Coordinates of C-alpha atoms and ligand atoms in Angstrom, one line a residue:
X1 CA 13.3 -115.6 -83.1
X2 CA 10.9 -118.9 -83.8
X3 CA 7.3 -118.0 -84.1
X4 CA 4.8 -117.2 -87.0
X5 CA 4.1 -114.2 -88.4
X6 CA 0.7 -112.7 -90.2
X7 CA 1.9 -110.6 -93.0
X8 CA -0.4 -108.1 -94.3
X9 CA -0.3 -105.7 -97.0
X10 CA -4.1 -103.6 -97.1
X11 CA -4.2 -101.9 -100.4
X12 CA -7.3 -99.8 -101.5
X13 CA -9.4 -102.9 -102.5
X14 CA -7.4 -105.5 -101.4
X15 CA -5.6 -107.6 -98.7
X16 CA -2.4 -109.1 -99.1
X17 CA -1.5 -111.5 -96.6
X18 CA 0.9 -114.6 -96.0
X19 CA 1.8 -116.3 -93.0
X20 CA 5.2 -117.0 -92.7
X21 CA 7.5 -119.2 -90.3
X22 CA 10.6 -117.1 -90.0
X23 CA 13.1 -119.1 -88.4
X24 CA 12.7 -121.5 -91.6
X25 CA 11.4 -118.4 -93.9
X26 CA 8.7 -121.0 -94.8
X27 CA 5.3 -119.7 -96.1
X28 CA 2.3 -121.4 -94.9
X29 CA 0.3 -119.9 -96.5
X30 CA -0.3 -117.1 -99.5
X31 CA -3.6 -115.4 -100.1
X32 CA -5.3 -112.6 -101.2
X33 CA -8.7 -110.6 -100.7
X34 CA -9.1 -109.2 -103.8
X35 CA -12.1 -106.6 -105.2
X36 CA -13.4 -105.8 -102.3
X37 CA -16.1 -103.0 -102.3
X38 CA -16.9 -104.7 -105.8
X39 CA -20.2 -106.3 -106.6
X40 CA -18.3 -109.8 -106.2
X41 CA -15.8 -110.1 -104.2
X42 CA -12.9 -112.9 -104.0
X43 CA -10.8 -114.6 -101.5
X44 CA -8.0 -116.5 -102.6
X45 CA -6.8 -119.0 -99.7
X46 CA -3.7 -121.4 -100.7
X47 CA -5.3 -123.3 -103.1
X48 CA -9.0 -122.4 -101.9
X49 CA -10.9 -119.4 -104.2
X50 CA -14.5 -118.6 -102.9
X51 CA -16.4 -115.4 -104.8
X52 CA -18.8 -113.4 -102.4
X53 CA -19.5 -109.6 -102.1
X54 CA -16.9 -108.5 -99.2
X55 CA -18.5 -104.8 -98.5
X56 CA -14.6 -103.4 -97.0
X57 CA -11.8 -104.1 -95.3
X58 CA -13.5 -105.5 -92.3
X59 CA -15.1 -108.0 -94.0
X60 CA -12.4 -108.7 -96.3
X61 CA -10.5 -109.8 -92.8
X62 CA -13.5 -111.5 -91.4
X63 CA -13.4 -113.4 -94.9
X64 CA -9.7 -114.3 -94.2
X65 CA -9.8 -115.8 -90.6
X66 CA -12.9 -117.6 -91.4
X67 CA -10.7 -119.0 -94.3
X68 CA -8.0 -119.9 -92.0
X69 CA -10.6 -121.6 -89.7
X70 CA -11.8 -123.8 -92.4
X71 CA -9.0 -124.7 -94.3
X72 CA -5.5 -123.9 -92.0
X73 CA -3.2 -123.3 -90.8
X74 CA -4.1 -123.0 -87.0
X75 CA -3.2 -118.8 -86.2
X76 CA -2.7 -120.1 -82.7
X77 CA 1.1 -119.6 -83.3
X78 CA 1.1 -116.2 -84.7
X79 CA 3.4 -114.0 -82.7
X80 CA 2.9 -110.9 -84.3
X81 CA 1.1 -109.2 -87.5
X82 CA 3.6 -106.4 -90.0
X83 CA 1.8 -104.5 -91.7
X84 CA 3.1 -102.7 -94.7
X85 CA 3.3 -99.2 -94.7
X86 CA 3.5 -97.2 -97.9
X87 CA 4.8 -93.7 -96.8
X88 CA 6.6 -93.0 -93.0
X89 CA 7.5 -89.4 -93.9
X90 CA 10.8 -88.1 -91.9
X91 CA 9.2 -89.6 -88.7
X92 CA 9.2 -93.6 -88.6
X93 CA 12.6 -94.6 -89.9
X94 CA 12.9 -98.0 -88.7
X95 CA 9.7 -100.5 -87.9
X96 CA 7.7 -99.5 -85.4
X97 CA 5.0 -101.1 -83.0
X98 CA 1.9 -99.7 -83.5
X99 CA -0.5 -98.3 -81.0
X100 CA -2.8 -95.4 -81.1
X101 CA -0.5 -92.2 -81.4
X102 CA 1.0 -94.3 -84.0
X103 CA -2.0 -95.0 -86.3
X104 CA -2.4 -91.6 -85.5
X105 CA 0.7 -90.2 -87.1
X106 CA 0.0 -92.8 -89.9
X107 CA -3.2 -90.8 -90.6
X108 CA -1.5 -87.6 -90.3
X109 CA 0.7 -88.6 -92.9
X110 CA -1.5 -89.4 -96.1
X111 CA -1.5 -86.3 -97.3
X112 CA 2.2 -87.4 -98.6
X113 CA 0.6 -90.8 -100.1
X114 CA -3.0 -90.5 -100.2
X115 CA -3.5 -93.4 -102.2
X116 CA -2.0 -96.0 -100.4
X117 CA -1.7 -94.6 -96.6
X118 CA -5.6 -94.5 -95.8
X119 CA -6.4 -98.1 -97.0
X120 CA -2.8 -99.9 -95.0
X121 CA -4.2 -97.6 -92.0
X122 CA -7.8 -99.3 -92.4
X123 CA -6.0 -103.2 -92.6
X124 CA -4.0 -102.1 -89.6
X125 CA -7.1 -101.2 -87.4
X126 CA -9.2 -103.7 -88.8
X127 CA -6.6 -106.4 -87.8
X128 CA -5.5 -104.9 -84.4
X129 CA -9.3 -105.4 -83.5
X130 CA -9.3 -108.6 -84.7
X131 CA -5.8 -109.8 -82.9
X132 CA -6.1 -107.4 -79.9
X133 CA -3.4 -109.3 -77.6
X134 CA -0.8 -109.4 -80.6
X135 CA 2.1 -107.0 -80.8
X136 CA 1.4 -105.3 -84.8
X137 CA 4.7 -103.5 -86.1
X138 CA 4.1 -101.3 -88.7
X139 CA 6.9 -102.1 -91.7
X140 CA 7.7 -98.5 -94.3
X141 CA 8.4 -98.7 -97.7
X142 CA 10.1 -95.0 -97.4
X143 CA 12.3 -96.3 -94.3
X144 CA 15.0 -97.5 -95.9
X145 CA 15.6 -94.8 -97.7
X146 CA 16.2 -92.6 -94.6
X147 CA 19.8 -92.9 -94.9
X148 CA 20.2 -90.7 -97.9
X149 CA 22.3 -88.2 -97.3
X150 CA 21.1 -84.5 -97.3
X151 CA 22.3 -83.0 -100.3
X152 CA 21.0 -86.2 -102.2
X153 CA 17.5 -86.0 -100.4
X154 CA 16.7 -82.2 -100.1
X155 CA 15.5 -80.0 -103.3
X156 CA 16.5 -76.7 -104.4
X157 CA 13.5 -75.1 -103.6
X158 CA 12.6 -72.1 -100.7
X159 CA 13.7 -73.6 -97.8
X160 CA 10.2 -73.2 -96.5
X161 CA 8.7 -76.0 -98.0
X162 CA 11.6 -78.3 -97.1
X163 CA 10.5 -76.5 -93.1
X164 CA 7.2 -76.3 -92.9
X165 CA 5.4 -79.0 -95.6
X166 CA 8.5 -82.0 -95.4
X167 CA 9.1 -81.2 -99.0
X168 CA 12.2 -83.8 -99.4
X169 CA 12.9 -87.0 -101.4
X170 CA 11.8 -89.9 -99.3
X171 CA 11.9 -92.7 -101.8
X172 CA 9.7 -96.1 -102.2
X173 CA 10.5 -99.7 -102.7
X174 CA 12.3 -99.5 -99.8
X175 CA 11.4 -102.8 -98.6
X176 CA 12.2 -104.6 -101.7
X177 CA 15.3 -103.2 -102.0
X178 CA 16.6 -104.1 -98.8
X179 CA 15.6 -107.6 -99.3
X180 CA 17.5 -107.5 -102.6
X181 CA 20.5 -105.7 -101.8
X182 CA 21.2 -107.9 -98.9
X183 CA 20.2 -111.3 -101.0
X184 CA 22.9 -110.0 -103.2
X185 CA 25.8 -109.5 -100.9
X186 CA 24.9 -112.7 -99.4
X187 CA 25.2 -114.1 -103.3
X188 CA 28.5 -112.4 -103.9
X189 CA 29.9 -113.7 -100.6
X190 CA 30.6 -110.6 -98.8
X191 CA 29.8 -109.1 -95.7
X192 CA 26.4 -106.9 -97.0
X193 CA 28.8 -103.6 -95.3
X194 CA 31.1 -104.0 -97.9
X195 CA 29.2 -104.2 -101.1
X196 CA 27.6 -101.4 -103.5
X197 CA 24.8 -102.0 -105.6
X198 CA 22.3 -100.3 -107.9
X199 CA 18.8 -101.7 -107.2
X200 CA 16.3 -101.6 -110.3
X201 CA 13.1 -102.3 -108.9
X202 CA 10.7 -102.5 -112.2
X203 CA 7.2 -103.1 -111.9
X204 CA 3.7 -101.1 -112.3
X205 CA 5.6 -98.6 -110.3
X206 CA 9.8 -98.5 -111.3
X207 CA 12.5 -97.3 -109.1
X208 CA 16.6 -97.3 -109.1
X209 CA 18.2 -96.9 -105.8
X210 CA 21.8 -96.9 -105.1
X211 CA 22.9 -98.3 -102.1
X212 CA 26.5 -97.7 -100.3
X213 CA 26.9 -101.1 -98.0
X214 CA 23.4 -101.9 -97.0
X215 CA 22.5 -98.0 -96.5
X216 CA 20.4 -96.0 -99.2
X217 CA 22.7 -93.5 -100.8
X218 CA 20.2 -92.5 -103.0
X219 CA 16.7 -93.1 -104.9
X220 CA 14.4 -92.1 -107.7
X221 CA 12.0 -91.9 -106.6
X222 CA 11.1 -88.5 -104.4
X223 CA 8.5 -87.3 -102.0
X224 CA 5.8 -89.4 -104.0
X225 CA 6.3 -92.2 -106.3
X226 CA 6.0 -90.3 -109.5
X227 CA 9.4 -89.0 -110.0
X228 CA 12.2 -90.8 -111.9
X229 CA 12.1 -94.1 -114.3
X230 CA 9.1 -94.2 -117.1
X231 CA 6.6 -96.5 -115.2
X232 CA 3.4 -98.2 -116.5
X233 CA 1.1 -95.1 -115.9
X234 CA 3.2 -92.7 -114.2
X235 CA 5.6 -90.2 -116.3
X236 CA 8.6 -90.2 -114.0
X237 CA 11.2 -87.3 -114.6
X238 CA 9.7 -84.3 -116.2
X239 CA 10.2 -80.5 -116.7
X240 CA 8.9 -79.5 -113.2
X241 CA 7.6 -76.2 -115.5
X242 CA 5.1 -78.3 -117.3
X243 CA 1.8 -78.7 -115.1
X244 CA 2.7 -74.3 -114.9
X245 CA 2.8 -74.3 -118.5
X246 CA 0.0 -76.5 -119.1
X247 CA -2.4 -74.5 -116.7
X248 CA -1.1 -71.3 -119.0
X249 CA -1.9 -72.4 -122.3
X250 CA -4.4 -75.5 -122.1
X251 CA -6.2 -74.3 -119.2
X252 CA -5.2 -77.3 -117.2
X253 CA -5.8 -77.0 -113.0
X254 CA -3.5 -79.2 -111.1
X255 CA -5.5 -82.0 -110.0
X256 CA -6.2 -82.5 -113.6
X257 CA -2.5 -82.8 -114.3
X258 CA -1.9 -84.8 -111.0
X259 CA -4.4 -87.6 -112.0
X260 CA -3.0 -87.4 -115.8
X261 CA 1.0 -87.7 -114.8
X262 CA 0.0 -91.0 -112.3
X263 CA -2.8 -92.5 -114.3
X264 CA -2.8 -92.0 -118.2
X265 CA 1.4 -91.2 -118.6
X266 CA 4.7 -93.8 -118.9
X267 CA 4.2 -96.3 -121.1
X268 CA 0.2 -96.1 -121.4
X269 CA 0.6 -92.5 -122.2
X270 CA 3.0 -93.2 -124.9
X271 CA 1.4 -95.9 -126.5
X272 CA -1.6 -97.2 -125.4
X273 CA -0.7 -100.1 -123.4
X274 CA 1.3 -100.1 -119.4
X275 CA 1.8 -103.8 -119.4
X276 CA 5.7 -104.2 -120.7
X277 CA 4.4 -107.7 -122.5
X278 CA 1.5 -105.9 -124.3
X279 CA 4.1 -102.9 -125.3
X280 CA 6.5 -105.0 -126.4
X281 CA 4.1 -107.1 -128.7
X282 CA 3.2 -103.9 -130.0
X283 CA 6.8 -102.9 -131.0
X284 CA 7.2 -106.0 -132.4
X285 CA 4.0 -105.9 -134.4
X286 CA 5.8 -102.4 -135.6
X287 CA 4.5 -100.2 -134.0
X288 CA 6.1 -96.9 -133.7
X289 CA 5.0 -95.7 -130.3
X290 CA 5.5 -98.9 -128.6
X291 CA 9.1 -98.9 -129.9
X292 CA 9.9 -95.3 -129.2
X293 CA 8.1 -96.1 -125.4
X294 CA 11.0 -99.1 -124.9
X295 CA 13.9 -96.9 -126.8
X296 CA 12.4 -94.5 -123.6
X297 CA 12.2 -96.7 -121.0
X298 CA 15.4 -98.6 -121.7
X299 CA 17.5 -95.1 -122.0
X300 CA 16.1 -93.6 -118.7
X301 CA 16.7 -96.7 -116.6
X302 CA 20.3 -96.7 -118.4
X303 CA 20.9 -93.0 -117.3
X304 CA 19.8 -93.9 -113.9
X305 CA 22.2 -96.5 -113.8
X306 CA 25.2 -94.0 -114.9
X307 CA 24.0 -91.5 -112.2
X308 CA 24.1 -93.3 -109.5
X309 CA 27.9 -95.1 -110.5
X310 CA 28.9 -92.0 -110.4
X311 CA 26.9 -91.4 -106.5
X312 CA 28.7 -95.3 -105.3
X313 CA 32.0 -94.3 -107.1
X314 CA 32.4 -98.3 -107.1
X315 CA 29.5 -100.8 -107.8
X316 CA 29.8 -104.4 -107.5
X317 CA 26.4 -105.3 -108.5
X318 CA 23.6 -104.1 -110.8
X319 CA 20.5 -106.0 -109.6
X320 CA 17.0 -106.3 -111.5
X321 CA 13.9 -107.1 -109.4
X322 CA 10.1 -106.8 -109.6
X323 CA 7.4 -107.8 -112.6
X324 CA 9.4 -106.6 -115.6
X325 CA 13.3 -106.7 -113.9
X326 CA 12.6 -110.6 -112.9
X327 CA 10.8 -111.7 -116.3
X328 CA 11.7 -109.4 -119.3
X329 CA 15.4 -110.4 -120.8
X330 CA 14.9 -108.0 -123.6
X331 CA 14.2 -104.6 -121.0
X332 CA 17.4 -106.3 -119.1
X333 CA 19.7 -106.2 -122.3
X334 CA 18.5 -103.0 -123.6
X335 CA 19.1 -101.3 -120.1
X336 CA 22.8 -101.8 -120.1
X337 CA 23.1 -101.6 -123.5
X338 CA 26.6 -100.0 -124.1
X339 CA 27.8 -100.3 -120.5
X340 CA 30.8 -102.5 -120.9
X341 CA 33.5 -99.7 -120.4
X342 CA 31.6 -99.3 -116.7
X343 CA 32.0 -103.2 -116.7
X344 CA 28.1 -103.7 -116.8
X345 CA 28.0 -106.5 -119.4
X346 CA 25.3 -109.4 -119.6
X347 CA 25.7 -112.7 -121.2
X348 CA 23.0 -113.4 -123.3
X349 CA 22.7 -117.1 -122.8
X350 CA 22.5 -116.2 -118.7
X351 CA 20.1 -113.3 -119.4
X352 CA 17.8 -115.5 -121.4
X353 CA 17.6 -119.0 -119.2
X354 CA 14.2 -118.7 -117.6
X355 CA 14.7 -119.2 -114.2
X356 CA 12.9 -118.3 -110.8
X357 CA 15.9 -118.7 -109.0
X358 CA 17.8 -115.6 -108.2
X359 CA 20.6 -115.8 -110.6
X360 CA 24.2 -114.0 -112.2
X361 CA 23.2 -112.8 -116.2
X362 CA 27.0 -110.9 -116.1
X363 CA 29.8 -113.2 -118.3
X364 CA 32.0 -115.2 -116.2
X365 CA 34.6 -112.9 -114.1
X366 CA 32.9 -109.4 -115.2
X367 CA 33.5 -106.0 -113.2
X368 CA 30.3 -105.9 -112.0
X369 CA 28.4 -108.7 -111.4
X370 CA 24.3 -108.6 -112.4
X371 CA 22.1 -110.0 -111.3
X372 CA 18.0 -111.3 -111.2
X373 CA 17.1 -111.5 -107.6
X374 CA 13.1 -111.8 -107.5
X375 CA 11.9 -109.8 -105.0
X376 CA 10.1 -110.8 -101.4
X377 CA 8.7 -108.1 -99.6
X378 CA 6.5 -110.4 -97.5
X379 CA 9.6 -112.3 -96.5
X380 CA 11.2 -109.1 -95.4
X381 CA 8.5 -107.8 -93.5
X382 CA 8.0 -110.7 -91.4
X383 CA 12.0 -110.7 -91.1
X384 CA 11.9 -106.8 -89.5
X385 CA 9.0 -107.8 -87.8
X386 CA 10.2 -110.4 -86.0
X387 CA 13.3 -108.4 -85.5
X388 CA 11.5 -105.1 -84.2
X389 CA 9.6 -107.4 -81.7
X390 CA 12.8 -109.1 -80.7
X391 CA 14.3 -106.0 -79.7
X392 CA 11.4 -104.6 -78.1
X393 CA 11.7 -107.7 -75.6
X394 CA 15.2 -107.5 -75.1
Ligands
ADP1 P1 3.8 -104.2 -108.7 O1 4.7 -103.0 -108.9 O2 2.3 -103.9 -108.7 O3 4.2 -105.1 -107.5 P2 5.0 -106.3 -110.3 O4 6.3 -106.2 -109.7 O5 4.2 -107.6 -110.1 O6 4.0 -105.1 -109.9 O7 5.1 -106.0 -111.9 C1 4.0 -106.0 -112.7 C2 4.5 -105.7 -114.1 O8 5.5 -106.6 -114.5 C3 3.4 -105.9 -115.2 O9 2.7 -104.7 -115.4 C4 4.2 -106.2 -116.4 O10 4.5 -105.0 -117.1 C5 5.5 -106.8 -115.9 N1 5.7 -108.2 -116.2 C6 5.3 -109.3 -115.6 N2 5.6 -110.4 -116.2 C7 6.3 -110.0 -117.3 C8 7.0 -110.7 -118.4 N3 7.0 -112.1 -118.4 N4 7.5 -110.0 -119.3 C9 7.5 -108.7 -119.3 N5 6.9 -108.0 -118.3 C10 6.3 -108.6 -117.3

């Protein structure tokens, strides 16, 4: 498929947005629309940074053709726009063009994601009235984990819920993950079908995935992004008795406890600080909840990895990705600490050479190999973009 392709990712007070050639998986261009509903707004462009109040999203896009107008690239080749969805639920498992019943269904599904659904459903309609003759294919993070089997995907809980309120695991990251996990098969040298991998995506938000030849097998996180590693804010695996327990004895009411596990747990909860640089200055300055926050971090994303060797049965690759998984050697190393008889190992020297290249941090000839592959979820929506279109005209 030749062609460009607008990229946009509409979070609640921002746009996202690259275009990107994808027969050369060139980028011509990166920018961002950042702050908006904010007294000052700004628009970075390439190299271009203007300040100006953009009121919402429909400004904020105005703000980015103008800014395409002035300084370039010509849009005249765009061939399509993917947008990134947050949650699909059970209904959109692959990318999907977008029209009206499917904005509709969109909507219909924030009540599973109600952070990030409502504000990719605004950049969706405010860019489908801006490019009215384009095709617009709506790219999920939750798709790629629609492979997981049942009994990996379904919780022990009265099978109403699971019936009538799509109580189920769906699992995030998904585009990043497929990127990755294909990136790495293609680095090992082997058809993507044949290779097993555990995916650590670690950002703001943190996720391992295991995936069985190119097909989610299964994920940690469930039917929102709360459950599984210790993130920045968000408390991953709990007691699912607590918020009942804390409504008994402190009087909490669930929203309370909602806000408090996303927003003021993980890392921030446990020591004051969600950026992993900031916590680990901290430990290293000696203090105690900063180190006990890593010792917790470390150990859970360790335990996930164990889990889901035992869900592959074989892994050839353990991959990092994201903010924290591509820059922080020390999370790496602790991670796998004590892996070697699984034959997870990394090589120090490997672990620590800065690079932005995705890269092997395994010894020479190890069991399994890992691996650094920086993540590019722009890239791989304008790649199943182009692809959805592709076979929508075929
Ligand atoms: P998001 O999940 O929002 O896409 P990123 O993948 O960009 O976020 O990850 C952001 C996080 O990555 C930051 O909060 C920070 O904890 C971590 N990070 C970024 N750079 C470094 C670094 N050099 N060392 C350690 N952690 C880093």
């Amino acid at each position: 498929m030749t062609g460009r392709i607008l990229v946009i990712n509409a979070g609640s007070s921002s746009i996202k947005y690259q275009l990107i050639d994808v027969a050369t998986r060139r980028k011509l261009v990166t920018g961002l629309a950042e702050r908006i509903g904010e007294e000052t707004s700004v628009l970075t462009h390439g190299a271009h940074r203007v300040e100006r109040r953009l009121a919402d999203h429909e400004e904020g896009l105005k703000a980015v053709l103008a800014a395409f107008a002035e300084h370039g690239p010509p849009l005249d080749e765009v061939v399509a726009v993917g947008h990134r969805v947050v949650h699909g639920g059970s209904r959109f498992i692959q990318p999907t063009i977008i029209d009206e019943r499917v904005e509709r269904t969109i909507e219909e599904l924030a009540p599973l994601a109600p952070l990030h659904n409502p504000p990719n459903l605004e950049g969706i309609r405010v860019a489908r009235s801006a490019f009215p003759h384009l095709p617009h294919v709506a790219v999920f993070d939750t798709a790629f984990h629609a492979t997981i089997p049942r009994h990996a995907a379904t919780y022990a809980v009265p099978r109403e819920w699971t019936a009538k309120y799509a109580v189920r695991r769906y699992g995030f990251h998904g585009i990043s993950v497929a990127y990755v996990s294909r990136r790495a098969a293609e680095l090992l040298g082997r058809p993507y079908g044949e290779v097993n991998s555990i995916v650590l995506h670690l950002g703001n938000g943190a996720s391992a995935t295991a995936v069985r030849g190119g097909r989610s097998i299964d994920t940690s996180m469930g039917i929102t992004p709360l459950a599984g590693l210790v993130m920045g804010t968000r408390s991953g695996d709990i007691d699912p008795a607590i918020p009942g327990y804390l409504h008994r004895v402190a009087g909490l009411g669930i929203p309370e406890i909602d806000e408090a596990l996303n927003k003021e747990s993980g890392l921030l909860g446990l020591c004051g600080a969600n950026d992993l640089r900031d916590v680990w200055r901290l430990a290293d300055a000696g203090d105690e909840n900063a180190r006990l926050a890593m010792e917790m971090y470390a150990y859970r994303v360790r335990c996930y990895i164990g889990a889901y060797y035992a869900a592959l049965g074989r892994v050839d690759a353990v991959v990092f990705t994201a903010g924290v998984g591509e820059n922080d050697q020390r999370t790496r190393a602790l991670a796998v600490e004590g892996l070697s008889r699984l034959g997870i190992e990394i090589d120090p020297v490997r672990n620590a050479a800065p690079a932005k290249e995705p890269r092997f941090i395994s010894p020479e000839g190890a069991e399994v190999a890992v691996m650094v592959i920086p993540t590019d979820e722009e890239l791989e929506i304008a790649v199943q973009t182009a692809a959805c279109i592709a076979a929508g005209s075929a």
